[in-house]
Structure formats: structure tokens, C-alpha cells
PDB file of C-alpha atoms in Angstrom:
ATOM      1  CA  UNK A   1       0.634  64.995  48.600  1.00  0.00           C
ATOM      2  CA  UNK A   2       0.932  68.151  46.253  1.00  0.00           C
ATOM      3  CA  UNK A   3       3.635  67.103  43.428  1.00  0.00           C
ATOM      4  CA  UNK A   4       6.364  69.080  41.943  1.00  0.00           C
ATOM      5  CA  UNK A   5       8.649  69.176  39.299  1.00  0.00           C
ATOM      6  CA  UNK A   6      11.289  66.803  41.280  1.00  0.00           C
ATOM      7  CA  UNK A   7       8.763  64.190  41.932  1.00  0.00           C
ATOM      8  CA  UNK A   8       6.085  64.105  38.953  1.00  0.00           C
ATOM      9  CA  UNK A   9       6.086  60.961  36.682  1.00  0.00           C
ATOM     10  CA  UNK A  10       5.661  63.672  33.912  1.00  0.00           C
ATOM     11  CA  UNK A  11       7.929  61.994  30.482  1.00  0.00           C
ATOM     12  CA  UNK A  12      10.314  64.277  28.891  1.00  0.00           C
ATOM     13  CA  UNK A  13       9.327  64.760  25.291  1.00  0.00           C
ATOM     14  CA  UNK A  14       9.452  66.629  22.687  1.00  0.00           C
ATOM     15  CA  UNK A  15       7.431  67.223  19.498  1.00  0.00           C
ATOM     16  CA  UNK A  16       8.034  68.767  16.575  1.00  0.00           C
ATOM     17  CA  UNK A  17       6.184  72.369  17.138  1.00  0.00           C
ATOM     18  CA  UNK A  18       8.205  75.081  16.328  1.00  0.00           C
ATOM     19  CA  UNK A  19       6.531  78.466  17.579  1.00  0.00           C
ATOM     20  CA  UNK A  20       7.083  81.392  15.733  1.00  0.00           C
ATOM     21  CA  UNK A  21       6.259  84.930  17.438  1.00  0.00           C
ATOM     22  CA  UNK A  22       5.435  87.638  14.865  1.00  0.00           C
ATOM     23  CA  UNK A  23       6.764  90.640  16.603  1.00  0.00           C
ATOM     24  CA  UNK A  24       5.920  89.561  20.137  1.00  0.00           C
ATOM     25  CA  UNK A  25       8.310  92.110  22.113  1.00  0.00           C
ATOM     26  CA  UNK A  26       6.553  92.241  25.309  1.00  0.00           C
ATOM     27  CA  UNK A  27       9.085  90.949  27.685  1.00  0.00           C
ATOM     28  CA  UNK A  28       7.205  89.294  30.262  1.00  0.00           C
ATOM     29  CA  UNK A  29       5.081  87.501  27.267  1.00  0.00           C
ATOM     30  CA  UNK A  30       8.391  86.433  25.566  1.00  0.00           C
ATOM     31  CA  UNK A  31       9.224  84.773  29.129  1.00  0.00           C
ATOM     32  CA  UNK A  32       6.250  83.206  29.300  1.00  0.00           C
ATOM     33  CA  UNK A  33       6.856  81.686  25.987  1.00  0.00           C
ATOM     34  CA  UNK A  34       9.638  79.948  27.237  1.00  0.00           C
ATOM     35  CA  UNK A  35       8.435  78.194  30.079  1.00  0.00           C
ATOM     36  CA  UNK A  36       5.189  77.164  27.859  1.00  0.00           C
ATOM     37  CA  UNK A  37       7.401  76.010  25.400  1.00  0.00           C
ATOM     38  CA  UNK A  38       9.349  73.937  28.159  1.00  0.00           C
ATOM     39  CA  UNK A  39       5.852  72.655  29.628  1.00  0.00           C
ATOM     40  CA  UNK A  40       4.978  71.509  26.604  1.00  0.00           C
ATOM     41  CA  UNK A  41       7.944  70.172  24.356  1.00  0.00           C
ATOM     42  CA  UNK A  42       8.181  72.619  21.783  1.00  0.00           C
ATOM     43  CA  UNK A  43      11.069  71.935  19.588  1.00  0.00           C
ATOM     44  CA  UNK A  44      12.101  75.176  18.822  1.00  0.00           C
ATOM     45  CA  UNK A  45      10.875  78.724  19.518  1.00  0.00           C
ATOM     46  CA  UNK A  46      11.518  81.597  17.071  1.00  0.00           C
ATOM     47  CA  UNK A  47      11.248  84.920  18.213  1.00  0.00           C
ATOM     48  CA  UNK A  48      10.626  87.527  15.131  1.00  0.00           C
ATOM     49  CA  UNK A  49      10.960  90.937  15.232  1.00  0.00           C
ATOM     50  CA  UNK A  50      12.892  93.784  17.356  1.00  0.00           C
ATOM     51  CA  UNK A  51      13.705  91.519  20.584  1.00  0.00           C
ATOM     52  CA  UNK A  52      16.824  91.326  22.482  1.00  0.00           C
ATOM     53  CA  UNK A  53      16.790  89.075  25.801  1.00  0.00           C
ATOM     54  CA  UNK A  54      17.040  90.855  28.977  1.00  0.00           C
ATOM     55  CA  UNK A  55      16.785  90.373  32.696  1.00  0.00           C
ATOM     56  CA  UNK A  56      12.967  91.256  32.143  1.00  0.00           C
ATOM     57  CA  UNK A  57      12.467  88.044  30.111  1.00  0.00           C
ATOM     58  CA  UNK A  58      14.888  85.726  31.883  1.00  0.00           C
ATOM     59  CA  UNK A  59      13.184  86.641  35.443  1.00  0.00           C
ATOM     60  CA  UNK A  60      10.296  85.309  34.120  1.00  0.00           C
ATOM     61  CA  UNK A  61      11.109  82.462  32.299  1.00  0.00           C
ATOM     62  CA  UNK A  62      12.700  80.818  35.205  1.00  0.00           C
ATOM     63  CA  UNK A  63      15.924  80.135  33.228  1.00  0.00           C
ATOM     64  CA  UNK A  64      14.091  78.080  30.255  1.00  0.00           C
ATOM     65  CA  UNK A  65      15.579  80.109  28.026  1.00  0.00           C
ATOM     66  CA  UNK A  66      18.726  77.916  28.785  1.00  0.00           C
ATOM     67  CA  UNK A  67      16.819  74.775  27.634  1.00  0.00           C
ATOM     68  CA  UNK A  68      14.394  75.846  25.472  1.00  0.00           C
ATOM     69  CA  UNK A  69      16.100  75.547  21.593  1.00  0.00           C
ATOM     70  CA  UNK A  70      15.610  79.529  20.675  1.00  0.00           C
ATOM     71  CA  UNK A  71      16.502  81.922  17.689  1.00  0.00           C
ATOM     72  CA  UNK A  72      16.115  85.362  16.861  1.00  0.00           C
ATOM     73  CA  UNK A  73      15.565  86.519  13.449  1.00  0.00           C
ATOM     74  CA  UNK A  74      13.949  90.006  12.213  1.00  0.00           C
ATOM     75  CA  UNK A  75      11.911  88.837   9.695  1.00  0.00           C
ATOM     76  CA  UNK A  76       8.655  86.170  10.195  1.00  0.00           C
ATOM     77  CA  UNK A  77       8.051  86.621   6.841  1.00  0.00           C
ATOM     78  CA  UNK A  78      11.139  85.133   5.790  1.00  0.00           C
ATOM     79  CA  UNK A  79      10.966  82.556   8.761  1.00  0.00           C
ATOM     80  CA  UNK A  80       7.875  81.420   7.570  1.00  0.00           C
ATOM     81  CA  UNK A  81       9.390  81.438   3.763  1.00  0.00           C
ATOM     82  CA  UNK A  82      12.231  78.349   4.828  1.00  0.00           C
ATOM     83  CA  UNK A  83       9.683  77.047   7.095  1.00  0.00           C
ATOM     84  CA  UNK A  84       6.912  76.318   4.966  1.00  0.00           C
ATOM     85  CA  UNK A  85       9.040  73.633   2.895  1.00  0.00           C
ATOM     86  CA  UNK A  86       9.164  71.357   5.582  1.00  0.00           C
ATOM     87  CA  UNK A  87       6.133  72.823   7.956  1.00  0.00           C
ATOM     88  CA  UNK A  88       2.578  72.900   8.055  1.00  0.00           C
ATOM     89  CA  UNK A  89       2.069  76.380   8.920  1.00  0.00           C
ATOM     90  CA  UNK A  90      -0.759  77.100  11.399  1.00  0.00           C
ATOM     91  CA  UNK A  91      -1.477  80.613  12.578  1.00  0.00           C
ATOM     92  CA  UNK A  92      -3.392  81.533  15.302  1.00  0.00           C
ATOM     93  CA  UNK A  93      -5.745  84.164  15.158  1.00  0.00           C
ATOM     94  CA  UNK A  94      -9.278  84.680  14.470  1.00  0.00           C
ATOM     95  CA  UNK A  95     -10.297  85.714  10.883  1.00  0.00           C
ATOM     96  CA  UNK A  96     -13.629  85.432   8.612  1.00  0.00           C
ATOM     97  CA  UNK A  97     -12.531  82.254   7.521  1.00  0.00           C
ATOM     98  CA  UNK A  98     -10.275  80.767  10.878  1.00  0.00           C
ATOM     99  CA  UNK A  99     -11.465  77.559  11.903  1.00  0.00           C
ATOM    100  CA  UNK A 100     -12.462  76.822  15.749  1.00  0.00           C
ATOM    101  CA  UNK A 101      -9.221  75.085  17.447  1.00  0.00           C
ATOM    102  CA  UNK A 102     -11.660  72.521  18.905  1.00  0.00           C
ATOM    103  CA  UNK A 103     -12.358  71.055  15.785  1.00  0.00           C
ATOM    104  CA  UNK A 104      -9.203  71.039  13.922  1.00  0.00           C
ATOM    105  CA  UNK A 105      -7.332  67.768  13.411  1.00  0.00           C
ATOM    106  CA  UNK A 106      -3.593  68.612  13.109  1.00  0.00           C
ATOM    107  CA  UNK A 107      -1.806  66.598  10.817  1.00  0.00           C
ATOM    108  CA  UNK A 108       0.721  65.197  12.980  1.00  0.00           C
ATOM    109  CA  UNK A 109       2.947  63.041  10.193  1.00  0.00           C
ATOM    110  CA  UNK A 110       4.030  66.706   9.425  1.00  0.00           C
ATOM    111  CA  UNK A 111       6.148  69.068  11.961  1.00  0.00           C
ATOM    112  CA  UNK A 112       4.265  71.857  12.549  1.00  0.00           C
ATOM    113  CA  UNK A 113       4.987  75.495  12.822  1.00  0.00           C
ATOM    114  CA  UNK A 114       2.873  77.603  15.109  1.00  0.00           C
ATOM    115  CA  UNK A 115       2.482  81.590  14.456  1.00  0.00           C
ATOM    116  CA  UNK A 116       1.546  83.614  17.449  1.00  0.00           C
ATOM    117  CA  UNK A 117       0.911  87.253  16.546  1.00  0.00           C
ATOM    118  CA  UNK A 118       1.800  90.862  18.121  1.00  0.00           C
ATOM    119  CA  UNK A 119      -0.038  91.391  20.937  1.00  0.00           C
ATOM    120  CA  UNK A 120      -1.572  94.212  19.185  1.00  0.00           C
ATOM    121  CA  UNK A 121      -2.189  93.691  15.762  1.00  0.00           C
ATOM    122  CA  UNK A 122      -1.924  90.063  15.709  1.00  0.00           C
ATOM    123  CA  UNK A 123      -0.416  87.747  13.210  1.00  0.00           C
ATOM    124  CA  UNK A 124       0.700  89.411   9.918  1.00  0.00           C
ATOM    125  CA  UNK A 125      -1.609  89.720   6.518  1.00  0.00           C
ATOM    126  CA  UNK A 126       1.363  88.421   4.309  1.00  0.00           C
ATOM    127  CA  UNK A 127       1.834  85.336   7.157  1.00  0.00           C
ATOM    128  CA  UNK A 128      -2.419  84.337   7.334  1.00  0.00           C
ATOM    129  CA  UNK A 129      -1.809  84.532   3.287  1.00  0.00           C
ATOM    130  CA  UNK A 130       0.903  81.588   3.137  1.00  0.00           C
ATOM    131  CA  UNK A 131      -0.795  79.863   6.086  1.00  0.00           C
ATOM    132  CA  UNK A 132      -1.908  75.816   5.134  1.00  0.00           C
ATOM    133  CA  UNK A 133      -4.480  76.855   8.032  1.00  0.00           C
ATOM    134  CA  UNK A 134      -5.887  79.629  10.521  1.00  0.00           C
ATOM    135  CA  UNK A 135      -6.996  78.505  13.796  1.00  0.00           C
ATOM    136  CA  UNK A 136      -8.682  80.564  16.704  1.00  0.00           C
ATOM    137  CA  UNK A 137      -9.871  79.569  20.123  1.00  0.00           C
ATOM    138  CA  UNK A 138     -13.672  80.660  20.496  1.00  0.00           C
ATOM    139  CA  UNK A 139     -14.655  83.133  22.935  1.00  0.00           C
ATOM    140  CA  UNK A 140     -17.973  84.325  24.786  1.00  0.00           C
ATOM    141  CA  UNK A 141     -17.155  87.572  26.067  1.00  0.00           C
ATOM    142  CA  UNK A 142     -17.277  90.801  25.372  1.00  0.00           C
ATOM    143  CA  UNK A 143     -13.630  90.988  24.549  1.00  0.00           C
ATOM    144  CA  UNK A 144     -12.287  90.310  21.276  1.00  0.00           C
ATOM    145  CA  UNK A 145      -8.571  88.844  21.538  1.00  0.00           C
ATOM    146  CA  UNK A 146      -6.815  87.614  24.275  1.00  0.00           C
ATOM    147  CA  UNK A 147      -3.186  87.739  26.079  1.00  0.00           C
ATOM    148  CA  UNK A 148      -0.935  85.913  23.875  1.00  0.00           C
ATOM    149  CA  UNK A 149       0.486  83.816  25.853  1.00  0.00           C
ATOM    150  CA  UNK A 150      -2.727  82.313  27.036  1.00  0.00           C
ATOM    151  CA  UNK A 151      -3.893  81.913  23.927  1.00  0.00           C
ATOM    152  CA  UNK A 152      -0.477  79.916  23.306  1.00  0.00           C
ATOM    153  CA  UNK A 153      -1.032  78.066  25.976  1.00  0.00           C
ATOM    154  CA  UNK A 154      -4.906  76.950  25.012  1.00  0.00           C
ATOM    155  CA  UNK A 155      -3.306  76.014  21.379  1.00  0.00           C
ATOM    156  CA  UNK A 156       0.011  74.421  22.498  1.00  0.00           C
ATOM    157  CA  UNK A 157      -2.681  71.928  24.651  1.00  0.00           C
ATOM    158  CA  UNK A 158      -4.904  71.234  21.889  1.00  0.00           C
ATOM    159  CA  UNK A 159      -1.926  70.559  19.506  1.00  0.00           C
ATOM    160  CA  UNK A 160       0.034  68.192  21.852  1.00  0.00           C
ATOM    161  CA  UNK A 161      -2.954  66.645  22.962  1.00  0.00           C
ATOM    162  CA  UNK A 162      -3.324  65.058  19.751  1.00  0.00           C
ATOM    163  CA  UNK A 163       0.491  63.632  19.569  1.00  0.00           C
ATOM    164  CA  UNK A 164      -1.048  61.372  22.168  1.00  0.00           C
TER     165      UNK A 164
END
């Protein structure tokens, strides 16, 4: 018998991820993020940037945005300022010196905060520079980068895999 979400012997928890979204404004991304960051415990999502919630995000989010613990602020940079006293800050995205996701060992006596990046530029310069790591996800394409959210997804696995 297929399962669902009434009958699964799934355990509520949560961990202490917060994701932060450097200007992530594509509505049906931001949606996503919700219902990842339901699937997968995330203590708080930030949302950075010029983002307003809207029918848009809510029809896709499947009304985790009323359960998911959410703010908006404008500035990551600032975000990531308060965060860092009490975070490990983690950014994904793939630079000369990221390190594969597959090999990383999270520190997980620390909370950790997860930056996600624009979907087209990525995660800020000043962000990577204050970073305690860069992580990417490796990839054998052609392609370069891929959709946010799925790349969320991949890291939000890895991470809460190792709370385990």
C-alpha cells in the first residue's frame, strides 16, 4: 500500500538549519522552499531581498508557509552579520575553492545557517567572504548551476542526514 502523509511513521522534528535565500524572488522557488523546509525540519527560513508573499507562492507551497517559522528582511548581508555569532555559516554554491557536499562533515554541535543564492547570480561575494564554509553539489553535465530549489533540496538531505 502507497503511504501518505496521514499514515507514514515519518517523526516530527526539527533541527536547527536556518535557510537563508539571498535574493531568491522567484515565486514558485520561494514556495518550494517552504514545503522543503517543512519536509525536512528546517527551523527557520529567511527570505532576503525584494519578496512579498502572494497567491503565486502560497499555491505552491501547499499552505507551509503557515507552519514553516519565516521572516523577511532586505538585507542577507546583515542577516548573515547577527547570524554568524551563533551560526556556522554554509553557503552553497560552487567556487574555486567550494568543497564537494559529499564530503563535508557538518558540525552538528553548532546550528547551522544555510545560504541559497539568486537564481541568477548566485550567492553574494560579500556572503562567500564571511562564510566558515562553501559547499557545492558536483555535476556531470554540460550545465553549470542548477534550479535552486533542487539544489536545496540535494543539500537540505545531506545536512539532515548527518543529524541522524
Amino acid at each position: 500500500m502507497q503511504l501518505n502523509h496521514y499514515n507514514t511513521n515519518f517523526k516530527k522534528r526539527i533541527f536547527p538549519i536556518t535557510l537563508v535565500c539571498d535574493n531568491v524572488t522567484n515565486a514558485p522557488n520561494i514556495g518550494s522552499l517552504f514545503r522543503i523546509c517543512d519536509a525536512f525540519g528546517v527551523e527557520e527560513l529567511i527570505l532576503c531581498g525584494d519578496v512579498s508573499l502572494g497567491r503565486r507562492i502560497t499555491k505552491t507551497s501547499r499552505s507551509t508557509e503557515k507552519t514553516v517559522t519565516y521572516k523577511l528582511a532586505k538585507d542577507a548581508s546583515e542577516v548573515i552579520n547577527v547570524l554568524k555569532k551563533t551560526h556556522q555559516i554554509i553557503s552553497l554554491e560552487i567556487t574555486d575553492n567550494s568543497i564537494p557536499i559529499h564530503s563535508f562533515q557538518f558540525q552538528i554541535e553548532k546550528p547551522i545557517a544555510l545560504v541559497i543564492g539568486d537564481e541568477n547570480f548566485g550567492v553574494s561575494e560579500s556572503i562567500l567572504n564571511v562564510s566558515s564554509s562553501i559547499i557545492h553539489i558536483n555535476m556531470f553535465g554540460q550545465n553549470s548551476s542548477m534550479n535552486v530549489v533542487q539544489a536545496t533540496n540535494i543539500a537540505l538531505y545531506e545536512i539532515t542526514k548527518q543529524f541522524l
